[in-house]
mmCIF file of C-alpha atoms and ligand atoms in Angstrom:
data_model
loop_
_atom_site.group_PDB
_atom_site.id
_atom_site.type_symbol
_atom_site.label_atom_id
_atom_site.label_comp_id
_atom_site.label_asym_id
_atom_site.label_seq_id
_atom_site.Cartn_x
_atom_site.Cartn_y
_atom_site.Cartn_z
ATOM 1 C CA MET A 1 10.063 12.259 -1.929
ATOM 2 C CA LYS A 2 11.461 10.982 -5.106
ATOM 3 C CA PRO A 3 13.019 7.626 -6.046
ATOM 4 C CA ALA A 4 16.557 7.767 -6.821
ATOM 5 C CA PRO A 5 17.170 7.600 -10.917
ATOM 6 C CA PHE A 6 16.347 4.462 -12.383
ATOM 7 C CA THR A 7 15.915 2.978 -16.240
ATOM 8 C CA TYR A 8 12.427 2.188 -16.902
ATOM 9 C CA HIS A 9 12.117 -1.083 -19.131
ATOM 10 C CA ASP A 10 8.367 -1.893 -20.496
ATOM 11 C CA ALA A 11 8.824 -5.823 -20.533
ATOM 12 C CA GLN A 12 6.276 -7.185 -23.344
ATOM 13 C CA SER A 13 6.768 -10.842 -22.565
ATOM 14 C CA LEU A 14 8.024 -13.164 -19.992
ATOM 15 C CA GLU A 15 11.139 -13.910 -21.597
ATOM 16 C CA GLU A 16 11.921 -10.228 -22.230
ATOM 17 C CA ALA A 17 11.396 -9.840 -18.369
ATOM 18 C CA LEU A 18 13.513 -12.852 -17.636
ATOM 19 C CA ALA A 19 16.157 -11.407 -20.068
ATOM 20 C CA LEU A 20 16.167 -8.019 -18.243
ATOM 21 C CA LEU A 21 16.736 -9.426 -14.910
ATOM 22 C CA ALA A 22 19.574 -11.782 -16.030
ATOM 23 C CA GLU A 23 21.344 -8.681 -17.912
ATOM 24 C CA HIS A 24 21.013 -6.557 -14.877
ATOM 25 C CA GLY A 25 21.363 -8.704 -11.712
ATOM 26 C CA ASP A 26 21.345 -7.205 -8.589
ATOM 27 C CA GLU A 27 20.495 -3.661 -10.102
ATOM 28 C CA ALA A 28 17.133 -4.586 -11.591
ATOM 29 C CA LYS A 29 13.640 -4.820 -9.838
ATOM 30 C CA LEU A 30 10.339 -6.104 -11.244
ATOM 31 C CA ILE A 31 7.367 -3.842 -10.529
ATOM 32 C CA ALA A 32 3.727 -4.955 -10.812
ATOM 33 C CA GLY A 33 1.332 -2.876 -9.013
ATOM 34 C CA GLY A 34 4.001 -0.817 -7.458
ATOM 35 C CA GLN A 35 1.843 -0.379 -4.241
ATOM 36 C CA SER A 36 4.788 -1.323 -1.977
ATOM 37 C CA LEU A 37 7.745 -1.044 -4.242
ATOM 38 C CA VAL A 38 7.252 2.576 -5.233
ATOM 39 C CA ALA A 39 6.857 3.507 -1.554
ATOM 40 C CA MET A 40 10.127 1.941 -0.992
ATOM 41 C CA MET A 41 11.816 3.763 -3.795
ATOM 42 C CA ASN A 42 10.534 6.692 -2.743
ATOM 43 C CA LEU A 43 11.661 6.436 0.857
ATOM 44 C CA ARG A 44 15.059 5.265 -0.685
ATOM 45 C CA LEU A 45 14.915 1.856 1.038
ATOM 46 C CA ALA A 46 15.061 0.455 -2.699
ATOM 47 C CA GLN A 47 17.162 1.913 -5.048
ATOM 48 C CA PRO A 48 16.707 -0.270 -8.306
ATOM 49 C CA GLY A 49 18.904 1.188 -11.364
ATOM 50 C CA HIS A 50 16.458 -0.821 -13.643
ATOM 51 C CA LEU A 51 12.800 -1.074 -13.153
ATOM 52 C CA ILE A 52 11.287 -3.704 -15.316
ATOM 53 C CA ASP A 53 7.447 -3.513 -15.733
ATOM 54 C CA ILE A 54 5.744 -6.709 -16.166
ATOM 55 C CA ASN A 55 2.177 -4.904 -16.654
ATOM 56 C CA GLY A 56 2.157 -5.666 -20.465
ATOM 57 C CA ILE A 57 2.871 -9.116 -20.289
ATOM 58 C CA ALA A 58 -0.315 -10.793 -21.520
ATOM 59 C CA GLY A 59 -1.908 -13.644 -19.947
ATOM 60 C CA LEU A 60 -0.287 -13.160 -16.348
ATOM 61 C CA ASP A 61 -3.413 -11.917 -15.013
ATOM 62 C CA GLY A 62 -5.732 -14.497 -15.590
ATOM 63 C CA ILE A 63 -8.083 -16.522 -13.133
ATOM 64 C CA GLU A 64 -9.082 -19.934 -14.198
ATOM 65 C CA ARG A 65 -10.175 -23.304 -12.884
ATOM 66 C CA ASP A 66 -8.226 -26.422 -13.862
ATOM 67 C CA GLY A 67 -10.329 -29.279 -12.120
ATOM 68 C CA GLU A 68 -9.880 -29.136 -8.852
ATOM 69 C CA SER A 69 -7.333 -26.139 -8.666
ATOM 70 C CA LEU A 70 -8.102 -22.569 -9.051
ATOM 71 C CA LEU A 71 -5.010 -21.148 -10.908
ATOM 72 C CA ILE A 72 -4.432 -17.267 -10.306
ATOM 73 C CA GLY A 73 -2.142 -15.262 -12.616
ATOM 74 C CA ALA A 74 0.761 -13.046 -10.796
ATOM 75 C CA LEU A 75 -0.878 -9.845 -12.302
ATOM 76 C CA ALA A 76 -4.692 -10.569 -10.956
ATOM 77 C CA CYS A 77 -5.233 -7.584 -8.537
ATOM 78 C CA HIS A 78 -6.730 -7.856 -5.264
ATOM 79 C CA ALA A 79 -10.180 -6.172 -6.581
ATOM 80 C CA ASP A 80 -10.500 -8.804 -9.570
ATOM 81 C CA ILE A 81 -9.705 -11.656 -7.230
ATOM 82 C CA ALA A 82 -12.307 -10.132 -4.506
ATOM 83 C CA GLY A 83 -15.031 -9.586 -7.344
ATOM 84 C CA SER A 84 -14.380 -12.934 -9.313
ATOM 85 C CA ASP A 85 -17.495 -15.182 -9.288
ATOM 86 C CA LEU A 86 -15.182 -18.112 -9.991
ATOM 87 C CA VAL A 87 -12.987 -17.305 -7.060
ATOM 88 C CA ARG A 88 -16.206 -16.939 -5.009
ATOM 89 C CA GLU A 89 -17.655 -20.358 -6.156
ATOM 90 C CA ALA A 90 -14.437 -22.393 -5.961
ATOM 91 C CA CYS A 91 -12.522 -20.889 -3.090
ATOM 92 C CA PRO A 92 -14.409 -18.132 -1.437
ATOM 93 C CA ILE A 93 -12.430 -17.448 1.126
ATOM 94 C CA LEU A 94 -9.317 -16.090 -0.983
ATOM 95 C CA ALA A 95 -12.019 -13.512 -2.479
ATOM 96 C CA ASP A 96 -13.012 -12.451 1.210
ATOM 97 C CA ALA A 97 -9.358 -12.074 2.121
ATOM 98 C CA ALA A 98 -8.855 -10.031 -0.997
ATOM 99 C CA GLY A 99 -11.587 -7.474 -0.171
ATOM 100 C CA HIS A 100 -9.777 -7.073 3.134
ATOM 101 C CA ILE A 101 -6.583 -5.583 1.717
ATOM 102 C CA GLY A 102 -5.805 -2.005 2.016
ATOM 103 C CA GLN A 103 -8.434 0.630 0.346
ATOM 104 C CA TYR A 104 -10.068 0.287 -2.878
ATOM 105 C CA ALA A 105 -7.124 2.082 -4.601
ATOM 106 C CA ILE A 106 -4.848 -0.509 -3.600
ATOM 107 C CA ARG A 107 -7.139 -3.302 -4.233
ATOM 108 C CA GLN A 108 -7.190 -1.993 -7.891
ATOM 109 C CA ARG A 109 -3.651 -2.270 -8.268
ATOM 110 C CA GLY A 110 -1.616 -4.298 -5.851
ATOM 111 C CA THR A 111 -1.301 -7.918 -7.468
ATOM 112 C CA ILE A 112 -1.080 -11.086 -5.782
ATOM 113 C CA GLY A 113 2.252 -12.192 -7.289
ATOM 114 C CA GLY A 114 3.423 -8.486 -5.981
ATOM 115 C CA SER A 115 2.165 -9.303 -2.466
ATOM 116 C CA LEU A 116 3.668 -12.755 -2.348
ATOM 117 C CA SER A 117 7.184 -11.646 -3.553
ATOM 118 C CA HIS A 118 7.155 -8.771 -1.095
ATOM 119 C CA ALA A 119 6.097 -10.986 1.856
ATOM 120 C CA ASP A 120 5.077 -8.634 4.544
ATOM 121 C CA PRO A 121 4.221 -10.475 7.706
ATOM 122 C CA ALA A 122 0.928 -8.751 7.953
ATOM 123 C CA ALA A 123 -0.167 -9.504 4.514
ATOM 124 C CA GLU A 124 -3.491 -11.218 3.478
ATOM 125 C CA TRP A 125 -1.624 -13.615 0.649
ATOM 126 C CA PRO A 126 1.275 -15.022 2.398
ATOM 127 C CA LEU A 127 -1.398 -16.145 5.142
ATOM 128 C CA MET A 128 -3.740 -17.740 2.103
ATOM 129 C CA ALA A 129 -1.145 -19.359 0.683
ATOM 130 C CA ILE A 130 0.337 -21.199 3.691
ATOM 131 C CA LEU A 131 -3.375 -21.679 4.655
ATOM 132 C CA MET A 132 -4.477 -23.364 1.535
ATOM 133 C CA ASP A 133 -1.300 -25.217 0.690
ATOM 134 C CA ALA A 134 -0.837 -23.006 -2.573
ATOM 135 C CA LYS A 135 1.723 -23.836 -5.165
ATOM 136 C CA ILE A 136 3.549 -20.873 -6.170
ATOM 137 C CA GLU A 137 4.511 -21.429 -9.878
ATOM 138 C CA ILE A 138 8.064 -19.504 -10.690
ATOM 139 C CA ALA A 139 9.705 -18.986 -14.136
ATOM 140 C CA GLN A 140 13.479 -19.386 -14.219
ATOM 141 C CA PRO A 141 16.221 -17.371 -16.566
ATOM 142 C CA SER A 142 16.625 -21.004 -18.353
ATOM 143 C CA GLY A 143 12.780 -20.467 -19.171
ATOM 144 C CA ASP A 144 12.339 -23.913 -17.008
ATOM 145 C CA ARG A 145 9.648 -23.349 -14.210
ATOM 146 C CA ARG A 146 9.615 -24.895 -10.845
ATOM 147 C CA THR A 147 6.686 -24.747 -8.185
ATOM 148 C CA VAL A 148 7.071 -24.279 -4.078
ATOM 149 C CA GLU A 149 4.729 -25.270 -1.585
ATOM 150 C CA GLY A 150 3.257 -21.941 0.071
ATOM 151 C CA ALA A 151 4.945 -22.665 3.282
ATOM 152 C CA ASP A 152 8.468 -23.111 1.772
ATOM 153 C CA PHE A 153 7.834 -19.758 -0.669
ATOM 154 C CA ILE A 154 7.313 -17.524 2.506
ATOM 155 C CA GLN A 155 10.566 -17.980 4.167
ATOM 156 C CA SER A 156 10.804 -14.775 6.581
ATOM 157 C CA ILE A 157 9.743 -11.188 7.099
ATOM 158 C CA TYR A 158 10.138 -9.607 3.551
ATOM 159 C CA THR A 159 12.052 -13.132 2.777
ATOM 160 C CA THR A 160 10.935 -15.658 -0.265
ATOM 161 C CA ASP A 161 12.380 -18.590 -1.959
ATOM 162 C CA LEU A 162 12.225 -16.381 -5.286
ATOM 163 C CA GLY A 163 15.715 -15.770 -6.725
ATOM 164 C CA PRO A 164 16.515 -12.285 -7.946
ATOM 165 C CA ASP A 165 16.505 -13.349 -11.607
ATOM 166 C CA GLU A 166 13.054 -15.224 -11.365
ATOM 167 C CA VAL A 167 9.567 -14.424 -11.923
ATOM 168 C CA LEU A 168 6.367 -15.606 -10.135
ATOM 169 C CA THR A 169 4.012 -16.238 -12.818
ATOM 170 C CA ARG A 170 0.911 -18.020 -10.969
ATOM 171 C CA VAL A 171 -0.365 -19.438 -7.885
ATOM 172 C CA ARG A 172 -2.363 -22.917 -7.840
ATOM 173 C CA PHE A 173 -4.745 -22.906 -4.985
ATOM 174 C CA PRO A 174 -7.094 -26.229 -4.157
ATOM 175 C CA CYS A 175 -10.749 -25.122 -4.477
ATOM 176 C CA VAL A 176 -13.033 -25.957 -1.342
ATOM 177 C CA GLU A 177 -15.162 -29.039 -1.292
ATOM 178 C CA ARG A 178 -18.979 -28.589 -1.421
ATOM 179 C CA ASP A 179 -20.370 -28.144 2.198
ATOM 180 C CA GLU A 180 -16.853 -27.367 3.593
ATOM 181 C CA GLY A 181 -17.000 -24.160 5.632
ATOM 182 C CA TRP A 182 -14.612 -21.265 5.542
ATOM 183 C CA ALA A 183 -14.208 -18.118 7.382
ATOM 184 C CA PHE A 184 -11.554 -15.170 6.981
ATOM 185 C CA LYS A 185 -11.291 -13.227 10.475
ATOM 186 C CA SER A 186 -8.806 -10.170 11.177
ATOM 187 C CA PHE A 187 -8.384 -7.222 13.230
ATOM 188 C CA ALA A 188 -6.620 -3.705 12.389
ATOM 189 C CA ARG A 189 -6.916 -0.636 14.030
ATOM 190 C CA ARG A 190 -9.163 0.955 11.053
ATOM 191 C CA ARG A 191 -10.643 -0.858 8.289
ATOM 192 C CA GLY A 192 -7.739 -1.314 5.282
ATOM 193 C CA ASP A 193 -4.887 -1.117 7.570
ATOM 194 C CA TYR A 194 -2.688 -4.019 7.811
ATOM 195 C CA PHE A 195 -3.894 -6.568 10.350
ATOM 196 C CA ILE A 196 -2.508 -7.254 13.805
ATOM 197 C CA VAL A 197 -3.752 -10.417 13.652
ATOM 198 C CA ALA A 198 -6.070 -12.729 11.126
ATOM 199 C CA VAL A 199 -7.270 -16.105 11.100
ATOM 200 C CA GLY A 200 -7.970 -18.319 8.090
ATOM 201 C CA ALA A 201 -10.022 -21.543 8.492
ATOM 202 C CA THR A 202 -11.669 -23.972 6.345
ATOM 203 C CA LEU A 203 -13.627 -27.132 7.944
ATOM 204 C CA ALA A 204 -15.009 -29.874 6.362
ATOM 205 C CA LEU A 205 -17.331 -32.471 8.401
ATOM 206 C CA ASP A 206 -17.978 -36.499 7.412
ATOM 207 C CA GLY A 207 -21.371 -37.899 7.014
ATOM 208 C CA ALA A 208 -21.681 -38.320 10.905
ATOM 209 C CA GLY A 209 -20.906 -34.595 11.229
ATOM 210 C CA ARG A 210 -17.560 -34.636 12.968
ATOM 211 C CA VAL A 211 -14.454 -32.987 11.368
ATOM 212 C CA SER A 212 -12.901 -34.630 8.535
ATOM 213 C CA ARG A 213 -10.338 -31.622 8.028
ATOM 214 C CA LEU A 214 -9.472 -28.582 9.571
ATOM 215 C CA ARG A 215 -7.233 -26.188 8.050
ATOM 216 C CA LEU A 216 -6.339 -23.546 10.367
ATOM 217 C CA ALA A 217 -3.535 -20.514 10.155
ATOM 218 C CA LEU A 218 -2.442 -17.229 12.011
ATOM 219 C CA GLY A 219 -1.231 -14.289 10.914
ATOM 220 C CA GLY A 220 0.409 -11.618 13.315
ATOM 221 C CA MET A 221 1.714 -14.450 15.733
ATOM 222 C CA GLU A 222 5.282 -14.918 14.097
ATOM 223 C CA VAL A 223 7.782 -13.382 11.443
ATOM 224 C CA THR A 224 5.280 -15.377 8.959
ATOM 225 C CA ALA A 225 1.877 -16.535 9.235
ATOM 226 C CA ILE A 226 1.636 -19.914 10.746
ATOM 227 C CA ARG A 227 -0.305 -23.398 10.344
ATOM 228 C CA LEU A 228 -1.533 -24.709 13.308
ATOM 229 C CA VAL A 229 -0.830 -28.245 12.060
ATOM 230 C CA GLU A 230 -1.024 -30.299 15.444
ATOM 231 C CA ILE A 231 -4.303 -28.625 16.296
ATOM 232 C CA GLU A 232 -5.458 -29.406 12.763
ATOM 233 C CA GLN A 233 -4.652 -33.271 13.244
ATOM 234 C CA GLU A 234 -6.057 -33.468 16.945
ATOM 235 C CA ALA A 235 -9.651 -31.864 15.568
ATOM 236 C CA ILE A 236 -10.190 -34.901 13.150
ATOM 237 C CA GLY A 237 -12.913 -37.260 14.520
ATOM 238 C CA ASN A 238 -14.515 -34.424 16.805
ATOM 239 C CA THR A 239 -18.080 -33.228 17.063
ATOM 240 C CA PRO A 240 -17.407 -29.294 16.195
ATOM 241 C CA ASP A 241 -19.515 -27.748 19.117
ATOM 242 C CA GLY A 242 -19.178 -24.968 21.415
ATOM 243 C CA ASP A 243 -16.769 -26.524 23.789
ATOM 244 C CA TRP A 244 -14.474 -28.047 20.658
ATOM 245 C CA ILE A 245 -14.577 -24.152 19.582
ATOM 246 C CA GLU A 246 -13.525 -22.932 22.902
ATOM 247 C CA HIS A 247 -10.580 -25.729 23.191
ATOM 248 C CA ILE A 248 -9.152 -24.625 19.823
ATOM 249 C CA ALA A 249 -9.254 -21.290 20.739
ATOM 250 C CA ALA A 250 -7.545 -21.657 23.800
ATOM 251 C CA ALA A 251 -4.926 -23.607 22.200
ATOM 252 C CA ALA A 252 -4.699 -21.352 19.425
ATOM 253 C CA ARG A 253 -3.722 -18.463 22.211
ATOM 254 C CA GLY A 254 -0.709 -20.155 22.655
ATOM 255 C CA ALA A 255 0.345 -20.510 18.933
ATOM 256 C CA GLY A 256 3.666 -18.820 17.738
ATOM 257 C CA GLU A 257 5.953 -16.332 19.539
ATOM 258 C CA PRO A 258 4.173 -13.388 18.929
ATOM 259 C CA ALA A 259 6.390 -9.892 19.429
ATOM 260 C CA ASP A 260 5.732 -6.607 21.123
ATOM 261 C CA ASP A 261 5.802 -3.998 18.764
ATOM 262 C CA GLN A 262 4.440 -0.625 18.247
ATOM 263 C CA HIS A 263 1.030 -1.962 17.281
ATOM 264 C CA ALA A 264 0.382 -4.461 19.710
ATOM 265 C CA ASP A 265 2.165 -6.624 22.823
ATOM 266 C CA ALA A 266 2.393 -10.264 22.730
ATOM 267 C CA GLU A 267 -0.708 -10.490 25.118
ATOM 268 C CA TYR A 268 -2.912 -8.619 23.334
ATOM 269 C CA ARG A 269 -2.036 -10.720 19.850
ATOM 270 C CA ARG A 270 -2.631 -13.845 21.697
ATOM 271 C CA GLU A 271 -5.893 -12.300 22.953
ATOM 272 C CA LEU A 272 -7.038 -11.596 19.891
ATOM 273 C CA ALA A 273 -5.662 -14.983 18.421
ATOM 274 C CA CYS A 274 -8.211 -16.859 20.848
ATOM 275 C CA VAL A 275 -11.134 -14.158 19.681
ATOM 276 C CA LEU A 276 -10.998 -14.303 16.218
ATOM 277 C CA VAL A 277 -10.286 -18.310 16.051
ATOM 278 C CA THR A 278 -13.310 -18.534 18.153
ATOM 279 C CA ASP A 279 -15.210 -16.124 15.927
ATOM 280 C CA ALA A 280 -13.688 -18.049 12.463
ATOM 281 C CA LEU A 281 -14.551 -21.578 13.653
ATOM 282 C CA ALA A 282 -18.327 -20.443 14.545
ATOM 283 C CA GLU A 283 -18.395 -19.255 10.998
ATOM 284 C CA ALA A 284 -16.966 -21.792 9.014
ATOM 285 C CA LEU A 285 -19.390 -24.168 11.172
ATOM 286 C CA ASN A 286 -22.203 -22.203 10.010
ATOM 287 C CA ARG A 287 -21.157 -22.225 6.639
ATOM 288 C CA SER A 288 -20.468 -26.238 6.541
ATOM 289 C CA GLY A 289 -22.698 -28.941 5.630
ATOM 290 C CA ARG A 290 -24.262 -28.677 9.023
ATOM 291 C CA GLY A 291 -24.876 -25.270 9.127
HETATM 292 C C1 FAD B 1 -1.634 2.146 2.024
HETATM 293 C C2 FAD B 1 -1.493 0.878 1.893
HETATM 294 C C3 FAD B 1 -2.243 -0.113 2.320
HETATM 295 C C4 FAD B 1 -1.735 -1.678 2.571
HETATM 296 N N1 FAD B 1 -2.548 -2.345 2.979
HETATM 297 C C5 FAD B 1 -2.420 -3.615 2.784
HETATM 298 C C6 FAD B 1 -3.067 -4.731 3.744
HETATM 299 O O1 FAD B 1 -4.148 -4.340 4.381
HETATM 300 N N2 FAD B 1 -2.875 -6.096 3.344
HETATM 301 C C7 FAD B 1 -1.700 -6.545 2.523
HETATM 302 O O2 FAD B 1 -1.773 -7.781 2.242
HETATM 303 N N3 FAD B 1 -1.447 -5.547 1.733
HETATM 304 C C8 FAD B 1 -1.469 -4.204 1.911
HETATM 305 N N4 FAD B 1 -1.073 -3.319 1.148
HETATM 306 C C9 FAD B 1 0.168 -3.751 0.126
HETATM 307 C C10 FAD B 1 -0.665 -4.305 -1.248
HETATM 308 O O3 FAD B 1 -1.170 -5.089 -1.175
HETATM 309 C C11 FAD B 1 0.534 -4.114 -2.264
HETATM 310 O O4 FAD B 1 -0.371 -4.551 -3.141
HETATM 311 C C12 FAD B 1 1.237 -5.770 -2.318
HETATM 312 O O5 FAD B 1 2.220 -5.672 -1.052
HETATM 313 C C13 FAD B 1 2.269 -5.691 -3.594
HETATM 314 O O6 FAD B 1 1.986 -5.754 -4.999
HETATM 315 P P1 FAD B 1 2.312 -4.954 -6.185
HETATM 316 O O7 FAD B 1 1.631 -5.718 -6.891
HETATM 317 O O8 FAD B 1 1.704 -3.461 -5.771
HETATM 318 O O9 FAD B 1 4.041 -5.253 -5.815
HETATM 319 P P2 FAD B 1 4.992 -3.987 -6.274
HETATM 320 O O10 FAD B 1 4.678 -3.069 -5.245
HETATM 321 O O11 FAD B 1 5.193 -3.813 -7.829
HETATM 322 O O12 FAD B 1 6.104 -4.673 -5.849
HETATM 323 C C14 FAD B 1 6.897 -5.615 -4.711
HETATM 324 C C15 FAD B 1 7.791 -6.414 -4.835
HETATM 325 O O13 FAD B 1 7.453 -7.804 -5.291
HETATM 326 C C16 FAD B 1 8.255 -7.790 -6.759
HETATM 327 N N5 FAD B 1 7.443 -8.391 -7.726
HETATM 328 C C17 FAD B 1 5.895 -7.934 -7.944
HETATM 329 N N6 FAD B 1 5.645 -8.859 -8.810
HETATM 330 C C18 FAD B 1 6.649 -9.790 -8.802
HETATM 331 C C19 FAD B 1 6.361 -11.122 -9.743
HETATM 332 N N7 FAD B 1 5.377 -11.485 -10.363
HETATM 333 N N8 FAD B 1 7.448 -11.977 -9.827
HETATM 334 C C20 FAD B 1 8.591 -11.783 -8.912
HETATM 335 N N9 FAD B 1 8.886 -10.368 -8.075
HETATM 336 C C21 FAD B 1 7.830 -9.913 -8.068
HETATM 337 C C22 FAD B 1 8.998 -6.285 -6.873
HETATM 338 O O14 FAD B 1 10.006 -6.446 -7.597
HETATM 339 C C23 FAD B 1 9.155 -5.775 -5.362
HETATM 340 O O15 FAD B 1 9.995 -6.305 -4.977
HETATM 341 C C24 FAD B 1 -1.005 -1.997 1.232
HETATM 342 C C25 FAD B 1 -0.034 -0.831 0.223
HETATM 343 C C26 FAD B 1 -0.582 0.413 0.903
HETATM 344 C C27 FAD B 1 0.157 1.150 0.164
#
């Protein structure tokens, strides 16, 4: 399998990448880790006439803390995020989720920016962006920047808010609070496969041990990851015990409109959602101040 012929461009700055995108329009594609795009090119599902490599752009792979936010550059690879002490301290669920992506070699090359731009419905980063209300930073051809909420950025299967002439530059995640519990749980046929269903949860308790904030998102139950907003809101003020977890897990079972496909039927996905939410909430509770 070989890709169709293309011209390779080695962009050394964001301005150069944007100018090349503007010049070549629909004929051009950015390449970051190449872990999704190259496979598509080899299968001739993508046939860009111009390939713009952004790996030479300095500063696009940084991970830094900015007050109560964690800023992750588009070129940060899954392995760097999984292994980052800063991420483990500021928002550990991100490091855990990154460690579940593919195999070792995939994690060394694949990037957070590439994964979000590709928007595979069974990918970890779109789920994390929706769970954590990430802010996606985008550079426009004019040189201006715009910021989009994670839930607005991921629009559908392999579809995002990103224009063909734009570059995703950075993702801003909120840091979890001290004593805030968290858990990422997923089920795949083999370790490293794309998940069939995955759950992300964070859980904060007030001084009386009642829920003050729950974030809960599911992947694999719709064409995009979904945030269980109603369940999150109803959870506030409850005492998180075994009955509470059972109640939330039963509600999660009915979330979304899962598809029957070659990986699993809808009923199996619902069962997985229920089991994984149970596990995730129990783990988040253990990690919370009460644990
Ligand atoms: C065998 C295998 C198993 C995998 N398993 C998983 C898994 O379990 N979970 C998971 O989440 N992923 C998995 N992946 C996908 C992997 O995470 C990819 O790294 C990711 O989907 C794409 O990132 P990339 O940097 O390689 O992007 P590329 O392949 O280089 O690009 C993907 C798309 O994003 C665009 N793009 C890239 N960077 C930018 C940017 N900064 N701004 C705008 N557009 C951009 C490209 O033009 C292209 O359209 C797997 C891949 C393989 C090959």
